[in-house]
Amino acid sequence: MVYNIRHGLGCDLRVDLVRIAHVIERERPDLVGLNEVDVRFHRRSHFEDQLSFLAKRLGMKQAFGPSIQKSTDTNAFRGYGNGLLVKGIICSTKNIQVNIRGEESRALLVTDVIPHGMDQRLRVVVTHLGFTPWIRKRQTEQLLKQCDVDVPMVAMGDWNVTPGRSSVTRLFPVLKDVLKQSDVDAPTYPCPSPRKRIDYIFCTRHFHVQDAHVLNTPGCPSDHLPVTCRLALI
């Protein structure tokens, strides 16, 4: 599953992580990529460690990749960016920063995991692409560098562009769009009346896409709809 949670801010302008957790709980995914996660980052989310809250509530392991970090007098870490929740083992994790002057800092969270019930190591990349083609190009270049022909990989996040744009098409044939593979063309943004698809899950040739769909989220816990899929290793 991939879900841009907008720090838990719903379309009713209430921050409520329990609603986000309910969306995830209903699907019971093994992997969840999250965008726009606050970790003790800002008063807007009451300086809560949102990733730890969700990991504890869902009984999952966590990895965090900040796009933006803040230092504090108490040395407590504060950041905003991408998160990964995992049922299984986290083997390694790294965060790749991508910066262009005058643009919001972006990052790729790259995590090697062994999901519950499997003995195969997978690579999972969670990212949130920027608003301009220049930073998106740098991010997709970094994403493709993470691909290893011998390691199955899943990439997911808010791409901020629709399927026909180069930030999506240049990933083929290395990475395939699971919704396209399932002949699904449903929009993901903005809730409650989505008009365009900008949220994606991609996978390498190591997987067969069994199904994929965009979830409805009554009450709009975020301004994005989550994407979910079932993958089987070939």
PDB file of C-alpha atoms in Angstrom:
ATOM      1  CA  MET A   1       0.000   0.000   0.000  1.00  0.00           C
ATOM      2  CA  VAL A   2       1.042   3.593  -0.589  1.00  0.00           C
ATOM      3  CA  TYR A   3      -0.648   6.521   1.137  1.00  0.00           C
ATOM      4  CA  ASN A   4       0.126  10.226   1.262  1.00  0.00           C
ATOM      5  CA  ILE A   5      -1.324  10.971   4.686  1.00  0.00           C
ATOM      6  CA  ARG A   6      -0.779  14.786   4.701  1.00  0.00           C
ATOM      7  CA  HIS A   7       0.385  14.521   8.363  1.00  0.00           C
ATOM      8  CA  GLY A   8      -3.062  13.092   9.186  1.00  0.00           C
ATOM      9  CA  LEU A   9      -4.925  16.227   8.131  1.00  0.00           C
ATOM     10  CA  GLY A  10      -8.318  15.275   6.767  1.00  0.00           C
ATOM     11  CA  CYS A  11     -10.507  17.262   4.415  1.00  0.00           C
ATOM     12  CA  ASP A  12     -12.439  18.389   7.489  1.00  0.00           C
ATOM     13  CA  LEU A  13      -9.172  20.074   8.625  1.00  0.00           C
ATOM     14  CA  ARG A  14      -8.823  17.774  11.635  1.00  0.00           C
ATOM     15  CA  VAL A  15      -5.563  15.927  12.305  1.00  0.00           C
ATOM     16  CA  ASP A  16      -6.552  12.392  13.251  1.00  0.00           C
ATOM     17  CA  LEU A  17      -4.085   9.528  12.859  1.00  0.00           C
ATOM     18  CA  VAL A  18      -6.604   6.999  14.127  1.00  0.00           C
ATOM     19  CA  ARG A  19      -8.561   7.495  10.890  1.00  0.00           C
ATOM     20  CA  ILE A  20      -5.382   6.851   8.906  1.00  0.00           C
ATOM     21  CA  ALA A  21      -4.752   3.696  10.933  1.00  0.00           C
ATOM     22  CA  HIS A  22      -8.292   2.463  10.245  1.00  0.00           C
ATOM     23  CA  VAL A  23      -7.720   2.758   6.476  1.00  0.00           C
ATOM     24  CA  ILE A  24      -4.548   0.685   6.721  1.00  0.00           C
ATOM     25  CA  GLU A  25      -6.020  -1.845   9.153  1.00  0.00           C
ATOM     26  CA  ARG A  26      -8.869  -2.675   6.798  1.00  0.00           C
ATOM     27  CA  GLU A  27      -6.412  -3.755   4.087  1.00  0.00           C
ATOM     28  CA  ARG A  28      -3.918  -5.578   6.350  1.00  0.00           C
ATOM     29  CA  PRO A  29      -0.938  -4.910   4.058  1.00  0.00           C
ATOM     30  CA  ASP A  30       2.559  -6.321   4.594  1.00  0.00           C
ATOM     31  CA  LEU A  31       4.221  -3.109   3.346  1.00  0.00           C
ATOM     32  CA  VAL A  32       2.974   0.465   3.639  1.00  0.00           C
ATOM     33  CA  GLY A  33       4.762   3.432   2.074  1.00  0.00           C
ATOM     34  CA  LEU A  34       3.772   6.767   3.594  1.00  0.00           C
ATOM     35  CA  ASN A  35       4.325  10.322   2.376  1.00  0.00           C
ATOM     36  CA  GLU A  36       4.112  13.589   4.319  1.00  0.00           C
ATOM     37  CA  VAL A  37       4.788  12.054   7.726  1.00  0.00           C
ATOM     38  CA  ASP A  38       5.669  14.265  10.704  1.00  0.00           C
ATOM     39  CA  VAL A  39       8.063  12.969  13.362  1.00  0.00           C
ATOM     40  CA  ARG A  40       7.953  15.501  16.223  1.00  0.00           C
ATOM     41  CA  PHE A  41       8.128  18.026  13.412  1.00  0.00           C
ATOM     42  CA  HIS A  42       5.544  20.761  13.880  1.00  0.00           C
ATOM     43  CA  ARG A  43       2.766  22.125  16.052  1.00  0.00           C
ATOM     44  CA  ARG A  44       0.314  21.324  13.214  1.00  0.00           C
ATOM     45  CA  SER A  45       0.595  17.661  14.262  1.00  0.00           C
ATOM     46  CA  HIS A  46       1.130  18.410  17.975  1.00  0.00           C
ATOM     47  CA  PHE A  47       4.834  17.442  17.658  1.00  0.00           C
ATOM     48  CA  GLU A  48       3.788  13.782  17.650  1.00  0.00           C
ATOM     49  CA  ASP A  49       5.975  11.003  16.295  1.00  0.00           C
ATOM     50  CA  GLN A  50       3.385   9.954  13.758  1.00  0.00           C
ATOM     51  CA  LEU A  51       5.338   7.037  12.338  1.00  0.00           C
ATOM     52  CA  SER A  52       5.891   5.450  15.751  1.00  0.00           C
ATOM     53  CA  PHE A  53       2.207   5.909  16.574  1.00  0.00           C
ATOM     54  CA  LEU A  54       1.137   4.067  13.420  1.00  0.00           C
ATOM     55  CA  ALA A  55       3.795   1.354  13.765  1.00  0.00           C
ATOM     56  CA  LYS A  56       2.756   0.592  17.346  1.00  0.00           C
ATOM     57  CA  ARG A  57      -0.951   0.660  16.564  1.00  0.00           C
ATOM     58  CA  LEU A  58      -0.559  -1.608  13.523  1.00  0.00           C
ATOM     59  CA  GLY A  59       2.067  -3.933  15.013  1.00  0.00           C
ATOM     60  CA  MET A  60       4.588  -3.197  12.262  1.00  0.00           C
ATOM     61  CA  LYS A  61       8.285  -2.289  12.029  1.00  0.00           C
ATOM     62  CA  GLN A  62       9.185   1.184  10.826  1.00  0.00           C
ATOM     63  CA  ALA A  63      11.775   3.083   8.806  1.00  0.00           C
ATOM     64  CA  PHE A  64      11.858   6.844   8.336  1.00  0.00           C
ATOM     65  CA  GLY A  65      13.458   8.946   5.609  1.00  0.00           C
ATOM     66  CA  PRO A  66      13.243  12.672   6.316  1.00  0.00           C
ATOM     67  CA  SER A  67      13.138  15.178   3.500  1.00  0.00           C
ATOM     68  CA  ILE A  68      13.375  18.018   6.008  1.00  0.00           C
ATOM     69  CA  GLN A  69      15.030  17.903   9.423  1.00  0.00           C
ATOM     70  CA  LYS A  70      15.068  20.346  12.315  1.00  0.00           C
ATOM     71  CA  SER A  71      17.537  20.526  15.159  1.00  0.00           C
ATOM     72  CA  THR A  72      16.381  21.191  18.713  1.00  0.00           C
ATOM     73  CA  ASP A  73      18.004  22.302  21.932  1.00  0.00           C
ATOM     74  CA  THR A  74      17.216  18.924  23.466  1.00  0.00           C
ATOM     75  CA  ASN A  75      18.788  17.009  20.537  1.00  0.00           C
ATOM     76  CA  ALA A  76      15.453  15.282  19.937  1.00  0.00           C
ATOM     77  CA  PHE A  77      15.110  14.338  16.282  1.00  0.00           C
ATOM     78  CA  ARG A  78      12.452  16.222  14.332  1.00  0.00           C
ATOM     79  CA  GLY A  79      11.703  15.524  10.690  1.00  0.00           C
ATOM     80  CA  TYR A  80       9.168  15.404   7.876  1.00  0.00           C
ATOM     81  CA  GLY A  81       9.186  13.032   4.947  1.00  0.00           C
ATOM     82  CA  ASN A  82       8.656   9.421   3.922  1.00  0.00           C
ATOM     83  CA  GLY A  83       7.950   6.388   6.066  1.00  0.00           C
ATOM     84  CA  LEU A  84       7.758   2.639   5.621  1.00  0.00           C
ATOM     85  CA  LEU A  85       5.791   0.177   7.755  1.00  0.00           C
ATOM     86  CA  VAL A  86       6.707  -3.499   7.472  1.00  0.00           C
ATOM     87  CA  LYS A  87       5.352  -6.804   8.701  1.00  0.00           C
ATOM     88  CA  GLY A  88       8.593  -8.735   8.809  1.00  0.00           C
ATOM     89  CA  ILE A  89      12.297  -7.931   9.102  1.00  0.00           C
ATOM     90  CA  ILE A  90      14.040  -4.689   8.161  1.00  0.00           C
ATOM     91  CA  CYS A  91      17.533  -5.650   6.976  1.00  0.00           C
ATOM     92  CA  SER A  92      18.942  -2.230   6.098  1.00  0.00           C
ATOM     93  CA  THR A  93      17.820   1.296   5.378  1.00  0.00           C
ATOM     94  CA  LYS A  94      19.293   4.459   3.867  1.00  0.00           C
ATOM     95  CA  ASN A  95      17.929   7.881   3.017  1.00  0.00           C
ATOM     96  CA  ILE A  96      19.051   9.672  -0.150  1.00  0.00           C
ATOM     97  CA  GLN A  97      18.578  13.442  -0.123  1.00  0.00           C
ATOM     98  CA  VAL A  98      17.827  15.257  -3.386  1.00  0.00           C
ATOM     99  CA  ASN A  99      18.182  19.036  -3.347  1.00  0.00           C
ATOM    100  CA  ILE A 100      17.906  21.843  -5.879  1.00  0.00           C
ATOM    101  CA  ARG A 101      18.270  25.454  -4.811  1.00  0.00           C
ATOM    102  CA  GLY A 102      14.937  27.165  -4.352  1.00  0.00           C
ATOM    103  CA  GLU A 103      12.935  23.929  -4.075  1.00  0.00           C
ATOM    104  CA  GLU A 104      11.642  21.927  -1.147  1.00  0.00           C
ATOM    105  CA  SER A 105      14.119  19.231  -0.198  1.00  0.00           C
ATOM    106  CA  ARG A 106      13.153  15.714  -1.287  1.00  0.00           C
ATOM    107  CA  ALA A 107      14.389  12.246  -0.386  1.00  0.00           C
ATOM    108  CA  LEU A 108      14.260   8.560  -1.287  1.00  0.00           C
ATOM    109  CA  LEU A 109      13.894   6.080   1.571  1.00  0.00           C
ATOM    110  CA  VAL A 110      15.561   2.838   0.448  1.00  0.00           C
ATOM    111  CA  THR A 111      14.933  -0.185   2.669  1.00  0.00           C
ATOM    112  CA  ASP A 112      15.787  -3.859   2.250  1.00  0.00           C
ATOM    113  CA  VAL A 113      13.222  -6.067   3.976  1.00  0.00           C
ATOM    114  CA  ILE A 114      12.132  -9.669   4.365  1.00  0.00           C
ATOM    115  CA  PRO A 115       8.319  -9.592   4.612  1.00  0.00           C
ATOM    116  CA  HIS A 116       6.520 -11.892   7.024  1.00  0.00           C
ATOM    117  CA  GLY A 117       6.167 -15.411   5.641  1.00  0.00           C
ATOM    118  CA  MET A 118       8.897 -14.967   3.020  1.00  0.00           C
ATOM    119  CA  ASP A 119      12.579 -15.853   2.902  1.00  0.00           C
ATOM    120  CA  GLN A 120      13.367 -13.541  -0.016  1.00  0.00           C
ATOM    121  CA  ARG A 121      14.910 -10.123   0.514  1.00  0.00           C
ATOM    122  CA  LEU A 122      13.100  -7.263  -1.238  1.00  0.00           C
ATOM    123  CA  ARG A 123      14.099  -3.660  -1.807  1.00  0.00           C
ATOM    124  CA  VAL A 124      11.437  -1.043  -1.121  1.00  0.00           C
ATOM    125  CA  VAL A 125      11.791   2.607  -2.131  1.00  0.00           C
ATOM    126  CA  VAL A 126       9.406   5.271  -0.857  1.00  0.00           C
ATOM    127  CA  THR A 127       9.616   8.772  -2.288  1.00  0.00           C
ATOM    128  CA  HIS A 128       7.584  11.902  -2.922  1.00  0.00           C
ATOM    129  CA  LEU A 129       8.495  13.607  -6.169  1.00  0.00           C
ATOM    130  CA  GLY A 130       8.891  17.371  -6.379  1.00  0.00           C
ATOM    131  CA  PHE A 131       6.866  19.970  -8.235  1.00  0.00           C
ATOM    132  CA  THR A 132       9.308  20.796 -11.057  1.00  0.00           C
ATOM    133  CA  PRO A 133      10.666  18.560 -13.829  1.00  0.00           C
ATOM    134  CA  TRP A 134      14.255  19.268 -12.788  1.00  0.00           C
ATOM    135  CA  ILE A 135      14.007  17.810  -9.297  1.00  0.00           C
ATOM    136  CA  ARG A 136      11.739  14.981 -10.496  1.00  0.00           C
ATOM    137  CA  LYS A 137      14.399  14.019 -13.049  1.00  0.00           C
ATOM    138  CA  ARG A 138      17.033  13.815 -10.318  1.00  0.00           C
ATOM    139  CA  GLN A 139      14.749  11.740  -8.127  1.00  0.00           C
ATOM    140  CA  THR A 140      13.880   9.252 -10.863  1.00  0.00           C
ATOM    141  CA  GLU A 141      17.568   8.965 -11.775  1.00  0.00           C
ATOM    142  CA  GLN A 142      18.330   8.078  -8.164  1.00  0.00           C
ATOM    143  CA  LEU A 143      15.406   5.645  -8.119  1.00  0.00           C
ATOM    144  CA  LEU A 144      16.660   3.747 -11.155  1.00  0.00           C
ATOM    145  CA  LYS A 145      20.126   3.514  -9.563  1.00  0.00           C
ATOM    146  CA  GLN A 146      18.571   1.514  -6.727  1.00  0.00           C
ATOM    147  CA  CYS A 147      17.443  -1.232  -9.103  1.00  0.00           C
ATOM    148  CA  ASP A 148      19.498  -4.428  -8.891  1.00  0.00           C
ATOM    149  CA  VAL A 149      18.774  -7.125 -11.483  1.00  0.00           C
ATOM    150  CA  ASP A 150      19.030  -9.790  -8.765  1.00  0.00           C
ATOM    151  CA  VAL A 151      16.888  -8.087  -6.098  1.00  0.00           C
ATOM    152  CA  PRO A 152      13.100  -7.751  -6.447  1.00  0.00           C
ATOM    153  CA  MET A 153      12.118  -4.131  -5.894  1.00  0.00           C
ATOM    154  CA  VAL A 154       8.956  -2.149  -5.177  1.00  0.00           C
ATOM    155  CA  ALA A 155       8.855   1.651  -5.464  1.00  0.00           C
ATOM    156  CA  MET A 156       5.946   3.783  -4.351  1.00  0.00           C
ATOM    157  CA  GLY A 157       4.839   7.275  -3.510  1.00  0.00           C
ATOM    158  CA  ASP A 158       3.191  10.497  -4.576  1.00  0.00           C
ATOM    159  CA  TRP A 159       4.665  11.314  -7.988  1.00  0.00           C
ATOM    160  CA  ASN A 160       2.884  14.677  -8.360  1.00  0.00           C
ATOM    161  CA  VAL A 161       2.300  13.921 -12.066  1.00  0.00           C
ATOM    162  CA  THR A 162      -0.163  11.907 -14.142  1.00  0.00           C
ATOM    163  CA  PRO A 163       0.753   8.638 -15.919  1.00  0.00           C
ATOM    164  CA  GLY A 164       1.756  10.120 -19.280  1.00  0.00           C
ATOM    165  CA  ARG A 165       4.490  12.365 -17.891  1.00  0.00           C
ATOM    166  CA  SER A 166       8.176  11.550 -18.290  1.00  0.00           C
ATOM    167  CA  SER A 167       8.700  11.014 -14.546  1.00  0.00           C
ATOM    168  CA  VAL A 168       6.492   7.935 -14.955  1.00  0.00           C
ATOM    169  CA  THR A 169       7.206   6.756 -18.496  1.00  0.00           C
ATOM    170  CA  ARG A 170      11.012   6.855 -18.148  1.00  0.00           C
ATOM    171  CA  LEU A 171      10.817   4.152 -15.473  1.00  0.00           C
ATOM    172  CA  PHE A 172       9.705   1.567 -18.026  1.00  0.00           C
ATOM    173  CA  PRO A 173      10.651  -1.184 -18.710  1.00  0.00           C
ATOM    174  CA  VAL A 174      12.662  -1.472 -15.491  1.00  0.00           C
ATOM    175  CA  LEU A 175       9.663  -0.674 -13.293  1.00  0.00           C
ATOM    176  CA  LYS A 176       6.028  -1.400 -14.151  1.00  0.00           C
ATOM    177  CA  ASP A 177       3.005   0.509 -12.866  1.00  0.00           C
ATOM    178  CA  VAL A 178       0.796  -1.951 -10.959  1.00  0.00           C
ATOM    179  CA  LEU A 179      -2.440  -0.062 -11.657  1.00  0.00           C
ATOM    180  CA  LYS A 180      -1.709   0.003 -15.374  1.00  0.00           C
ATOM    181  CA  GLN A 181      -0.886  -3.710 -15.266  1.00  0.00           C
ATOM    182  CA  SER A 182      -4.328  -4.272 -13.739  1.00  0.00           C
ATOM    183  CA  ASP A 183      -6.098  -1.984 -16.263  1.00  0.00           C
ATOM    184  CA  VAL A 184      -7.098   0.425 -13.495  1.00  0.00           C
ATOM    185  CA  ASP A 185      -7.257   4.115 -14.341  1.00  0.00           C
ATOM    186  CA  ALA A 186      -8.860   5.507 -11.195  1.00  0.00           C
ATOM    187  CA  PRO A 187      -7.830   8.946  -9.880  1.00  0.00           C
ATOM    188  CA  THR A 188      -6.171   9.369  -6.479  1.00  0.00           C
ATOM    189  CA  TYR A 189      -6.298  13.134  -5.871  1.00  0.00           C
ATOM    190  CA  PRO A 190      -7.878  15.245  -4.477  1.00  0.00           C
ATOM    191  CA  CYS A 191     -10.267  13.585  -2.066  1.00  0.00           C
ATOM    192  CA  PRO A 192     -13.309  13.810  -1.864  1.00  0.00           C
ATOM    193  CA  SER A 193     -13.675  14.317  -5.638  1.00  0.00           C
ATOM    194  CA  PRO A 194     -10.484  12.914  -7.188  1.00  0.00           C
ATOM    195  CA  ARG A 195      -9.703  14.016 -10.735  1.00  0.00           C
ATOM    196  CA  LYS A 196      -6.182  12.783 -11.458  1.00  0.00           C
ATOM    197  CA  ARG A 197      -3.898   9.860 -10.678  1.00  0.00           C
ATOM    198  CA  ILE A 198      -0.639  10.955  -9.081  1.00  0.00           C
ATOM    199  CA  ASP A 199       0.021   8.149  -6.553  1.00  0.00           C
ATOM    200  CA  TYR A 200       1.806   4.989  -7.706  1.00  0.00           C
ATOM    201  CA  ILE A 201       3.208   1.589  -6.876  1.00  0.00           C
ATOM    202  CA  PHE A 202       5.843   0.217  -9.255  1.00  0.00           C
ATOM    203  CA  CYS A 203       7.563  -3.161  -9.257  1.00  0.00           C
ATOM    204  CA  THR A 204      10.321  -4.951 -11.134  1.00  0.00           C
ATOM    205  CA  ARG A 205       9.976  -7.942 -13.457  1.00  0.00           C
ATOM    206  CA  HIS A 206      10.398 -10.286 -10.480  1.00  0.00           C
ATOM    207  CA  PHE A 207       6.714  -9.856  -9.595  1.00  0.00           C
ATOM    208  CA  HIS A 208       3.381 -10.857 -11.038  1.00  0.00           C
ATOM    209  CA  VAL A 209       0.698  -8.274 -10.279  1.00  0.00           C
ATOM    210  CA  GLN A 210      -2.299 -10.240  -9.015  1.00  0.00           C
ATOM    211  CA  ASP A 211      -4.500  -7.205  -8.535  1.00  0.00           C
ATOM    212  CA  ALA A 212      -4.313  -3.496  -7.780  1.00  0.00           C
ATOM    213  CA  HIS A 213      -6.822  -0.800  -6.977  1.00  0.00           C
ATOM    214  CA  VAL A 214      -7.431   2.661  -5.539  1.00  0.00           C
ATOM    215  CA  LEU A 215      -9.176   2.628  -2.171  1.00  0.00           C
ATOM    216  CA  ASN A 216     -12.192   4.696  -1.250  1.00  0.00           C
ATOM    217  CA  THR A 217     -11.737   6.458   2.089  1.00  0.00           C
ATOM    218  CA  PRO A 218     -15.055   7.741   3.460  1.00  0.00           C
ATOM    219  CA  GLY A 219     -14.582  10.937   5.425  1.00  0.00           C
ATOM    220  CA  CYS A 220     -11.299  11.714   3.609  1.00  0.00           C
ATOM    221  CA  PRO A 221      -8.673  11.219   6.366  1.00  0.00           C
ATOM    222  CA  SER A 222      -6.210  12.742   3.839  1.00  0.00           C
ATOM    223  CA  ASP A 223      -6.499  14.655   0.583  1.00  0.00           C
ATOM    224  CA  HIS A 224      -5.078  11.599  -1.249  1.00  0.00           C
ATOM    225  CA  LEU A 225      -6.553   8.147  -1.797  1.00  0.00           C
ATOM    226  CA  PRO A 226      -4.286   5.164  -1.111  1.00  0.00           C
ATOM    227  CA  VAL A 227      -3.223   2.634  -3.740  1.00  0.00           C
ATOM    228  CA  THR A 228      -2.926  -1.032  -2.840  1.00  0.00           C
ATOM    229  CA  CYS A 229      -1.929  -4.212  -4.670  1.00  0.00           C
ATOM    230  CA  ARG A 230      -1.133  -7.895  -4.278  1.00  0.00           C
ATOM    231  CA  LEU A 231       2.168  -9.040  -5.722  1.00  0.00           C
ATOM    232  CA  ALA A 232       3.515 -12.573  -6.161  1.00  0.00           C
ATOM    233  CA  LEU A 233       7.163 -13.369  -6.778  1.00  0.00           C
ATOM    234  CA  ILE A 234       7.681 -15.156 -10.068  1.00  0.00           C
TER     235      ILE A 234
END
